[in-house]
């Protein structure tokens, strides 16, 4: 087992070798970024209409969309955040993988097919079908933008960690510059390529990410002669719990979420947010519009479940492999939240101090960076589409905007959202990206999911119910996050030097998700507006059969 342990001289060698091979690392990295930009430009030339920009012309097959959905979903949180969480917290870190995967069942069973049948480009289309257009579209657009920005924070934080690791940048200013450059790239992806460019980048990135994870999984298992028990045992011994004489705790529930009643409640809150959040994520919902039929939408979710499930199984090897081969101290030294664990593991597997190690580090980091860019483009597209289609075209211009004006508004919205994301991403650069994504899931499940389900399945639902549900879920979740330990009061908080946290849980889902459902129900019952039974019947037929779908 001694071969598994890193010596102090090996760590020093790693630092010097990364410096020595930096030109090679940067060149490989640049090739990946240039290739994805080339795909975007190629697709951008084929983007002529609003349907092309928002929904890729609805020309993608179920498998292609399944691959793109996987690419959209397997974000920096999946690759960097989960690997780091497992490496530091063992069993409790793996709970993110389980939650992210199980969530797809909710999306498949309740949302994918009816949404594809009912809407056109955005979530607001479905809500506005039987409600008053302007207030509902405004609320849907606002919610989409807020959820997307929360999710973008995580991707920005991941990008900052990755590129600073490759370039050897340790200063805060350098990391902020990196976050800004990622924001500029993301703006280019969306404004040039639209949904077509974004989808192709996501498909390519999904293949690369699965291939990279598969290679690393094979190499980790090979190091332990394909003995998973030996891998887990070594990881447990080398963990912080193992060093304190309680290796068993690393492989059992409770290391992070079992210390006291608050952490147990936090775990329940996290679980609810992860399982219910996917079906309310705007960048996932708009993917269902890129396929020609609702049957293809359902099939694409089946493909996504298979691809994503395979990937999350591999995160076990990546996370426990990083714990066993690198150790928690060195993982934390690079990034306190563990976000650099996967790239560190890649360098170790290729050979610390060798060209092979430098190539592995560069390739895996480039794949992770392509992952971030693809997800960031999808998120930005979702929020800019919602602004242009829901708020600008249907609220500000009252349905009189031309396609050209709508697309121009979407591109300007992309720039504005990019600027906001850069500013917030710079502040969130040291937080665990899986935890940040879980916050986006909580906001999506609190504001979007109740409204979508009520719209599709409850005849009595009214405009007032929709507004109470969206704004109530949105503001309660964001408000609780602001006064939680994520923002202040802890060494790992966004603002560690101040403490204004009075809400004890790190994830607000336990409070804000039931509140979103409750407010939608109460708002509808107290509303003086009489629901349009004819419109509901039309929506029901359309959502379940696809008759009259775009």
mmCIF file of C-alpha atoms in Angstrom, residues 177-426:
data_model
loop_
_atom_site.group_PDB
_atom_site.id
_atom_site.type_symbol
_atom_site.label_atom_id
_atom_site.label_comp_id
_atom_site.label_asym_id
_atom_site.label_seq_id
_atom_site.Cartn_x
_atom_site.Cartn_y
_atom_site.Cartn_z
ATOM 1 C CA UNK A 177 -9.508 37.431 -14.712
ATOM 2 C CA UNK A 178 -10.018 33.734 -15.609
ATOM 3 C CA UNK A 179 -13.674 33.885 -14.562
ATOM 4 C CA UNK A 180 -14.082 36.987 -16.765
ATOM 5 C CA UNK A 181 -12.514 35.209 -19.774
ATOM 6 C CA UNK A 182 -14.890 32.257 -19.333
ATOM 7 C CA UNK A 183 -17.779 34.731 -19.326
ATOM 8 C CA UNK A 184 -16.576 36.267 -22.598
ATOM 9 C CA UNK A 185 -16.267 32.818 -24.216
ATOM 10 C CA UNK A 186 -19.763 31.891 -23.060
ATOM 11 C CA UNK A 187 -21.215 35.077 -24.587
ATOM 12 C CA UNK A 188 -19.517 34.212 -27.905
ATOM 13 C CA UNK A 189 -20.888 30.634 -27.866
ATOM 14 C CA UNK A 190 -24.492 31.731 -27.460
ATOM 15 C CA UNK A 191 -24.560 34.851 -29.645
ATOM 16 C CA UNK A 192 -22.812 33.088 -32.548
ATOM 17 C CA UNK A 193 -24.155 29.538 -32.328
ATOM 18 C CA UNK A 194 -27.586 29.715 -30.673
ATOM 19 C CA UNK A 195 -29.195 26.372 -29.794
ATOM 20 C CA UNK A 196 -27.635 24.542 -32.764
ATOM 21 C CA UNK A 197 -24.092 25.484 -31.808
ATOM 22 C CA UNK A 198 -24.745 24.844 -28.119
ATOM 23 C CA UNK A 199 -26.257 21.402 -28.820
ATOM 24 C CA UNK A 200 -23.367 20.233 -31.000
ATOM 25 C CA UNK A 201 -20.819 21.429 -28.421
ATOM 26 C CA UNK A 202 -22.752 19.580 -25.697
ATOM 27 C CA UNK A 203 -22.818 16.363 -27.737
ATOM 28 C CA UNK A 204 -19.068 16.470 -28.422
ATOM 29 C CA UNK A 205 -18.362 17.354 -24.800
ATOM 30 C CA UNK A 206 -20.529 14.497 -23.460
ATOM 31 C CA UNK A 207 -18.564 11.963 -25.546
ATOM 32 C CA UNK A 208 -15.234 13.454 -24.393
ATOM 33 C CA UNK A 209 -16.301 13.534 -20.745
ATOM 34 C CA UNK A 210 -17.490 9.901 -20.735
ATOM 35 C CA UNK A 211 -14.271 8.830 -22.528
ATOM 36 C CA UNK A 212 -12.092 10.781 -20.062
ATOM 37 C CA UNK A 213 -13.931 9.434 -17.016
ATOM 38 C CA UNK A 214 -13.796 5.880 -18.422
ATOM 39 C CA UNK A 215 -10.034 6.115 -18.972
ATOM 40 C CA UNK A 216 -9.431 7.463 -15.453
ATOM 41 C CA UNK A 217 -11.745 4.848 -13.896
ATOM 42 C CA UNK A 218 -9.860 2.052 -15.685
ATOM 43 C CA UNK A 219 -6.484 3.449 -14.557
ATOM 44 C CA UNK A 220 -7.620 3.853 -10.925
ATOM 45 C CA UNK A 221 -8.971 0.284 -10.790
ATOM 46 C CA UNK A 222 -5.795 -1.009 -12.489
ATOM 47 C CA UNK A 223 -3.719 0.601 -9.709
ATOM 48 C CA UNK A 224 -5.666 -1.570 -7.234
ATOM 49 C CA UNK A 225 -5.676 -4.714 -9.429
ATOM 50 C CA UNK A 226 -9.407 -4.156 -10.036
ATOM 51 C CA UNK A 227 -10.060 -4.865 -6.364
ATOM 52 C CA UNK A 228 -12.740 -2.320 -5.379
ATOM 53 C CA UNK A 229 -12.549 -3.386 -1.722
ATOM 54 C CA UNK A 230 -8.838 -2.514 -1.675
ATOM 55 C CA UNK A 231 -9.572 0.879 -3.297
ATOM 56 C CA UNK A 232 -12.254 1.742 -0.734
ATOM 57 C CA UNK A 233 -10.122 0.484 2.174
ATOM 58 C CA UNK A 234 -7.110 2.563 1.142
ATOM 59 C CA UNK A 235 -9.272 5.652 0.602
ATOM 60 C CA UNK A 236 -10.821 5.204 4.066
ATOM 61 C CA UNK A 237 -7.418 4.766 5.753
ATOM 62 C CA UNK A 238 -5.968 7.810 4.041
ATOM 63 C CA UNK A 239 -9.023 10.031 4.690
ATOM 64 C CA UNK A 240 -9.057 12.571 7.520
ATOM 65 C CA UNK A 241 -11.402 10.240 9.436
ATOM 66 C CA UNK A 242 -8.954 7.369 8.888
ATOM 67 C CA UNK A 243 -6.053 9.461 10.153
ATOM 68 C CA UNK A 244 -8.070 10.054 13.324
ATOM 69 C CA UNK A 245 -8.522 6.287 13.783
ATOM 70 C CA UNK A 246 -12.059 5.981 12.426
ATOM 71 C CA UNK A 247 -11.617 4.853 8.795
ATOM 72 C CA UNK A 248 -14.998 3.116 8.884
ATOM 73 C CA UNK A 249 -16.781 6.496 9.175
ATOM 74 C CA UNK A 250 -15.546 7.467 5.677
ATOM 75 C CA UNK A 251 -17.524 4.624 4.091
ATOM 76 C CA UNK A 252 -20.681 5.100 6.151
ATOM 77 C CA UNK A 253 -23.401 7.788 6.132
ATOM 78 C CA UNK A 254 -22.976 10.730 8.455
ATOM 79 C CA UNK A 255 -19.455 12.093 7.967
ATOM 80 C CA UNK A 256 -20.797 15.377 6.597
ATOM 81 C CA UNK A 257 -24.541 15.140 7.224
ATOM 82 C CA UNK A 258 -24.783 13.184 10.471
ATOM 83 C CA UNK A 259 -22.930 15.258 13.037
ATOM 84 C CA UNK A 260 -26.072 16.762 14.610
ATOM 85 C CA UNK A 261 -29.774 17.457 14.003
ATOM 86 C CA UNK A 262 -29.013 20.475 11.778
ATOM 87 C CA UNK A 263 -26.765 18.532 9.372
ATOM 88 C CA UNK A 264 -29.341 15.712 9.209
ATOM 89 C CA UNK A 265 -32.027 18.245 8.268
ATOM 90 C CA UNK A 266 -29.602 19.748 5.741
ATOM 91 C CA UNK A 267 -29.238 16.322 4.156
ATOM 92 C CA UNK A 268 -33.031 15.928 3.805
ATOM 93 C CA UNK A 269 -33.192 19.449 2.354
ATOM 94 C CA UNK A 270 -30.411 18.654 -0.139
ATOM 95 C CA UNK A 271 -32.078 15.377 -1.148
ATOM 96 C CA UNK A 272 -35.458 17.017 -1.826
ATOM 97 C CA UNK A 273 -33.791 19.812 -3.839
ATOM 98 C CA UNK A 274 -31.759 17.395 -5.978
ATOM 99 C CA UNK A 275 -34.627 15.010 -6.713
ATOM 100 C CA UNK A 276 -37.199 17.706 -7.555
ATOM 101 C CA UNK A 277 -34.886 20.333 -9.038
ATOM 102 C CA UNK A 278 -34.065 18.764 -12.419
ATOM 103 C CA UNK A 279 -37.678 18.917 -13.621
ATOM 104 C CA UNK A 280 -37.637 22.693 -13.000
ATOM 105 C CA UNK A 281 -34.225 23.572 -14.477
ATOM 106 C CA UNK A 282 -34.783 25.958 -17.415
ATOM 107 C CA UNK A 283 -31.728 24.858 -19.431
ATOM 108 C CA UNK A 284 -32.904 21.214 -19.224
ATOM 109 C CA UNK A 285 -36.553 22.082 -19.978
ATOM 110 C CA UNK A 286 -35.715 23.942 -23.212
ATOM 111 C CA UNK A 287 -33.844 20.868 -24.474
ATOM 112 C CA UNK A 288 -37.177 19.052 -24.851
ATOM 113 C CA UNK A 289 -38.138 21.564 -27.564
ATOM 114 C CA UNK A 290 -35.190 20.627 -29.829
ATOM 115 C CA UNK A 291 -36.693 17.274 -30.899
ATOM 116 C CA UNK A 292 -39.457 16.894 -33.511
ATOM 117 C CA UNK A 293 -41.968 14.951 -31.362
ATOM 118 C CA UNK A 294 -42.921 14.265 -27.740
ATOM 119 C CA UNK A 295 -42.016 10.576 -28.240
ATOM 120 C CA UNK A 296 -38.485 11.693 -29.160
ATOM 121 C CA UNK A 297 -38.445 13.908 -26.028
ATOM 122 C CA UNK A 298 -39.273 10.884 -23.867
ATOM 123 C CA UNK A 299 -36.709 8.696 -25.655
ATOM 124 C CA UNK A 300 -34.036 11.364 -25.263
ATOM 125 C CA UNK A 301 -34.588 11.321 -21.479
ATOM 126 C CA UNK A 302 -34.167 7.519 -21.525
ATOM 127 C CA UNK A 303 -30.854 7.918 -23.362
ATOM 128 C CA UNK A 304 -29.816 10.653 -20.907
ATOM 129 C CA UNK A 305 -30.577 8.430 -17.885
ATOM 130 C CA UNK A 306 -28.365 5.655 -19.311
ATOM 131 C CA UNK A 307 -25.454 7.960 -20.173
ATOM 132 C CA UNK A 308 -25.633 9.987 -16.947
ATOM 133 C CA UNK A 309 -26.068 6.858 -14.805
ATOM 134 C CA UNK A 310 -22.917 5.318 -16.290
ATOM 135 C CA UNK A 311 -20.992 8.508 -15.629
ATOM 136 C CA UNK A 312 -22.121 8.787 -11.998
ATOM 137 C CA UNK A 313 -21.027 5.183 -11.351
ATOM 138 C CA UNK A 314 -17.572 6.234 -12.527
ATOM 139 C CA UNK A 315 -17.501 9.139 -10.058
ATOM 140 C CA UNK A 316 -17.133 6.488 -7.312
ATOM 141 C CA UNK A 317 -13.773 5.447 -8.769
ATOM 142 C CA UNK A 318 -12.731 9.061 -9.374
ATOM 143 C CA UNK A 319 -13.631 10.308 -5.883
ATOM 144 C CA UNK A 320 -12.358 7.352 -3.862
ATOM 145 C CA UNK A 321 -9.361 7.099 -6.210
ATOM 146 C CA UNK A 322 -8.416 10.716 -5.464
ATOM 147 C CA UNK A 323 -8.784 10.058 -1.713
ATOM 148 C CA UNK A 324 -6.620 6.923 -1.913
ATOM 149 C CA UNK A 325 -3.908 8.077 -4.319
ATOM 150 C CA UNK A 326 -3.593 11.791 -3.472
ATOM 151 C CA UNK A 327 -4.992 12.273 0.016
ATOM 152 C CA UNK A 328 -7.218 14.967 1.534
ATOM 153 C CA UNK A 329 -4.412 17.338 2.588
ATOM 154 C CA UNK A 330 -3.055 17.791 -0.931
ATOM 155 C CA UNK A 331 -6.547 17.984 -2.431
ATOM 156 C CA UNK A 332 -7.466 20.764 0.035
ATOM 157 C CA UNK A 333 -4.145 22.522 -0.558
ATOM 158 C CA UNK A 334 -5.049 23.050 -4.223
ATOM 159 C CA UNK A 335 -8.670 24.001 -3.501
ATOM 160 C CA UNK A 336 -10.335 23.982 -0.043
ATOM 161 C CA UNK A 337 -13.643 22.691 -1.470
ATOM 162 C CA UNK A 338 -11.981 19.797 -3.324
ATOM 163 C CA UNK A 339 -12.843 21.047 -6.829
ATOM 164 C CA UNK A 340 -9.339 20.232 -8.159
ATOM 165 C CA UNK A 341 -9.404 16.542 -7.100
ATOM 166 C CA UNK A 342 -10.191 15.136 -10.594
ATOM 167 C CA UNK A 343 -7.423 17.047 -12.459
ATOM 168 C CA UNK A 344 -4.952 16.182 -9.646
ATOM 169 C CA UNK A 345 -5.897 12.519 -9.991
ATOM 170 C CA UNK A 346 -5.410 12.695 -13.778
ATOM 171 C CA UNK A 347 -1.865 14.027 -13.342
ATOM 172 C CA UNK A 348 -1.071 11.342 -10.765
ATOM 173 C CA UNK A 349 -2.373 8.557 -13.025
ATOM 174 C CA UNK A 350 -0.344 9.808 -16.000
ATOM 175 C CA UNK A 351 2.805 9.978 -13.853
ATOM 176 C CA UNK A 352 3.788 12.901 -11.639
ATOM 177 C CA UNK A 353 6.720 14.737 -13.195
ATOM 178 C CA UNK A 354 6.377 13.047 -16.605
ATOM 179 C CA UNK A 355 5.123 14.134 -20.012
ATOM 180 C CA UNK A 356 2.349 11.531 -19.636
ATOM 181 C CA UNK A 357 1.188 13.223 -16.425
ATOM 182 C CA UNK A 358 1.214 16.630 -18.106
ATOM 183 C CA UNK A 359 -0.809 15.279 -21.070
ATOM 184 C CA UNK A 360 -3.349 13.584 -18.772
ATOM 185 C CA UNK A 361 -3.722 16.772 -16.716
ATOM 186 C CA UNK A 362 -4.144 18.884 -19.860
ATOM 187 C CA UNK A 363 -6.636 16.546 -21.567
ATOM 188 C CA UNK A 364 -8.827 15.953 -18.494
ATOM 189 C CA UNK A 365 -8.762 19.651 -17.590
ATOM 190 C CA UNK A 366 -9.612 20.607 -21.170
ATOM 191 C CA UNK A 367 -12.530 18.146 -21.152
ATOM 192 C CA UNK A 368 -13.715 19.613 -17.835
ATOM 193 C CA UNK A 369 -13.352 23.127 -19.271
ATOM 194 C CA UNK A 370 -15.307 22.127 -22.400
ATOM 195 C CA UNK A 371 -17.912 20.738 -19.978
ATOM 196 C CA UNK A 372 -18.133 24.087 -18.234
ATOM 197 C CA UNK A 373 -18.358 26.067 -21.474
ATOM 198 C CA UNK A 374 -21.105 23.820 -22.866
ATOM 199 C CA UNK A 375 -23.197 23.998 -19.691
ATOM 200 C CA UNK A 376 -22.632 27.730 -19.364
ATOM 201 C CA UNK A 377 -23.770 28.216 -22.985
ATOM 202 C CA UNK A 378 -26.922 26.148 -22.328
ATOM 203 C CA UNK A 379 -27.746 28.133 -19.203
ATOM 204 C CA UNK A 380 -27.151 31.478 -20.854
ATOM 205 C CA UNK A 381 -29.249 30.438 -23.838
ATOM 206 C CA UNK A 382 -32.123 29.404 -21.529
ATOM 207 C CA UNK A 383 -32.133 32.708 -19.663
ATOM 208 C CA UNK A 384 -31.600 34.954 -22.715
ATOM 209 C CA UNK A 385 -34.325 33.031 -24.644
ATOM 210 C CA UNK A 386 -36.718 33.502 -21.745
ATOM 211 C CA UNK A 387 -35.952 37.223 -21.576
ATOM 212 C CA UNK A 388 -36.316 37.739 -25.338
ATOM 213 C CA UNK A 389 -39.323 35.469 -25.932
ATOM 214 C CA UNK A 390 -41.273 35.940 -22.693
ATOM 215 C CA UNK A 391 -40.389 39.397 -21.375
ATOM 216 C CA UNK A 392 -39.311 41.380 -24.463
ATOM 217 C CA UNK A 393 -41.539 39.937 -27.233
ATOM 218 C CA UNK A 394 -44.687 39.155 -25.243
ATOM 219 C CA UNK A 395 -44.629 41.647 -22.354
ATOM 220 C CA UNK A 396 -42.708 44.736 -23.505
ATOM 221 C CA UNK A 397 -43.653 44.531 -27.213
ATOM 222 C CA UNK A 398 -47.036 42.807 -26.553
ATOM 223 C CA UNK A 399 -46.474 40.152 -29.202
ATOM 224 C CA UNK A 400 -45.591 42.642 -31.972
ATOM 225 C CA UNK A 401 -41.816 42.023 -32.122
ATOM 226 C CA UNK A 402 -40.396 40.500 -35.302
ATOM 227 C CA UNK A 403 -38.214 37.362 -35.172
ATOM 228 C CA UNK A 404 -35.166 39.493 -35.967
ATOM 229 C CA UNK A 405 -35.884 41.907 -33.088
ATOM 230 C CA UNK A 406 -36.488 39.001 -30.718
ATOM 231 C CA UNK A 407 -33.147 37.360 -31.616
ATOM 232 C CA UNK A 408 -31.360 40.713 -31.215
ATOM 233 C CA UNK A 409 -32.894 41.081 -27.735
ATOM 234 C CA UNK A 410 -31.737 37.547 -26.864
ATOM 235 C CA UNK A 411 -28.161 38.403 -27.858
ATOM 236 C CA UNK A 412 -28.125 41.605 -25.772
ATOM 237 C CA UNK A 413 -29.615 39.665 -22.847
ATOM 238 C CA UNK A 414 -26.771 37.152 -23.231
ATOM 239 C CA UNK A 415 -24.219 39.944 -22.757
ATOM 240 C CA UNK A 416 -26.025 41.313 -19.669
ATOM 241 C CA UNK A 417 -26.359 37.865 -18.049
ATOM 242 C CA UNK A 418 -22.703 37.184 -18.836
ATOM 243 C CA UNK A 419 -21.610 40.355 -17.020
ATOM 244 C CA UNK A 420 -23.708 39.520 -13.910
ATOM 245 C CA UNK A 421 -22.382 35.932 -13.884
ATOM 246 C CA UNK A 422 -18.778 37.120 -14.091
ATOM 247 C CA UNK A 423 -19.274 39.462 -11.110
ATOM 248 C CA UNK A 424 -20.963 36.812 -8.927
ATOM 249 C CA UNK A 425 -18.696 33.969 -10.134
ATOM 250 C CA UNK A 426 -15.635 35.931 -9.012
#
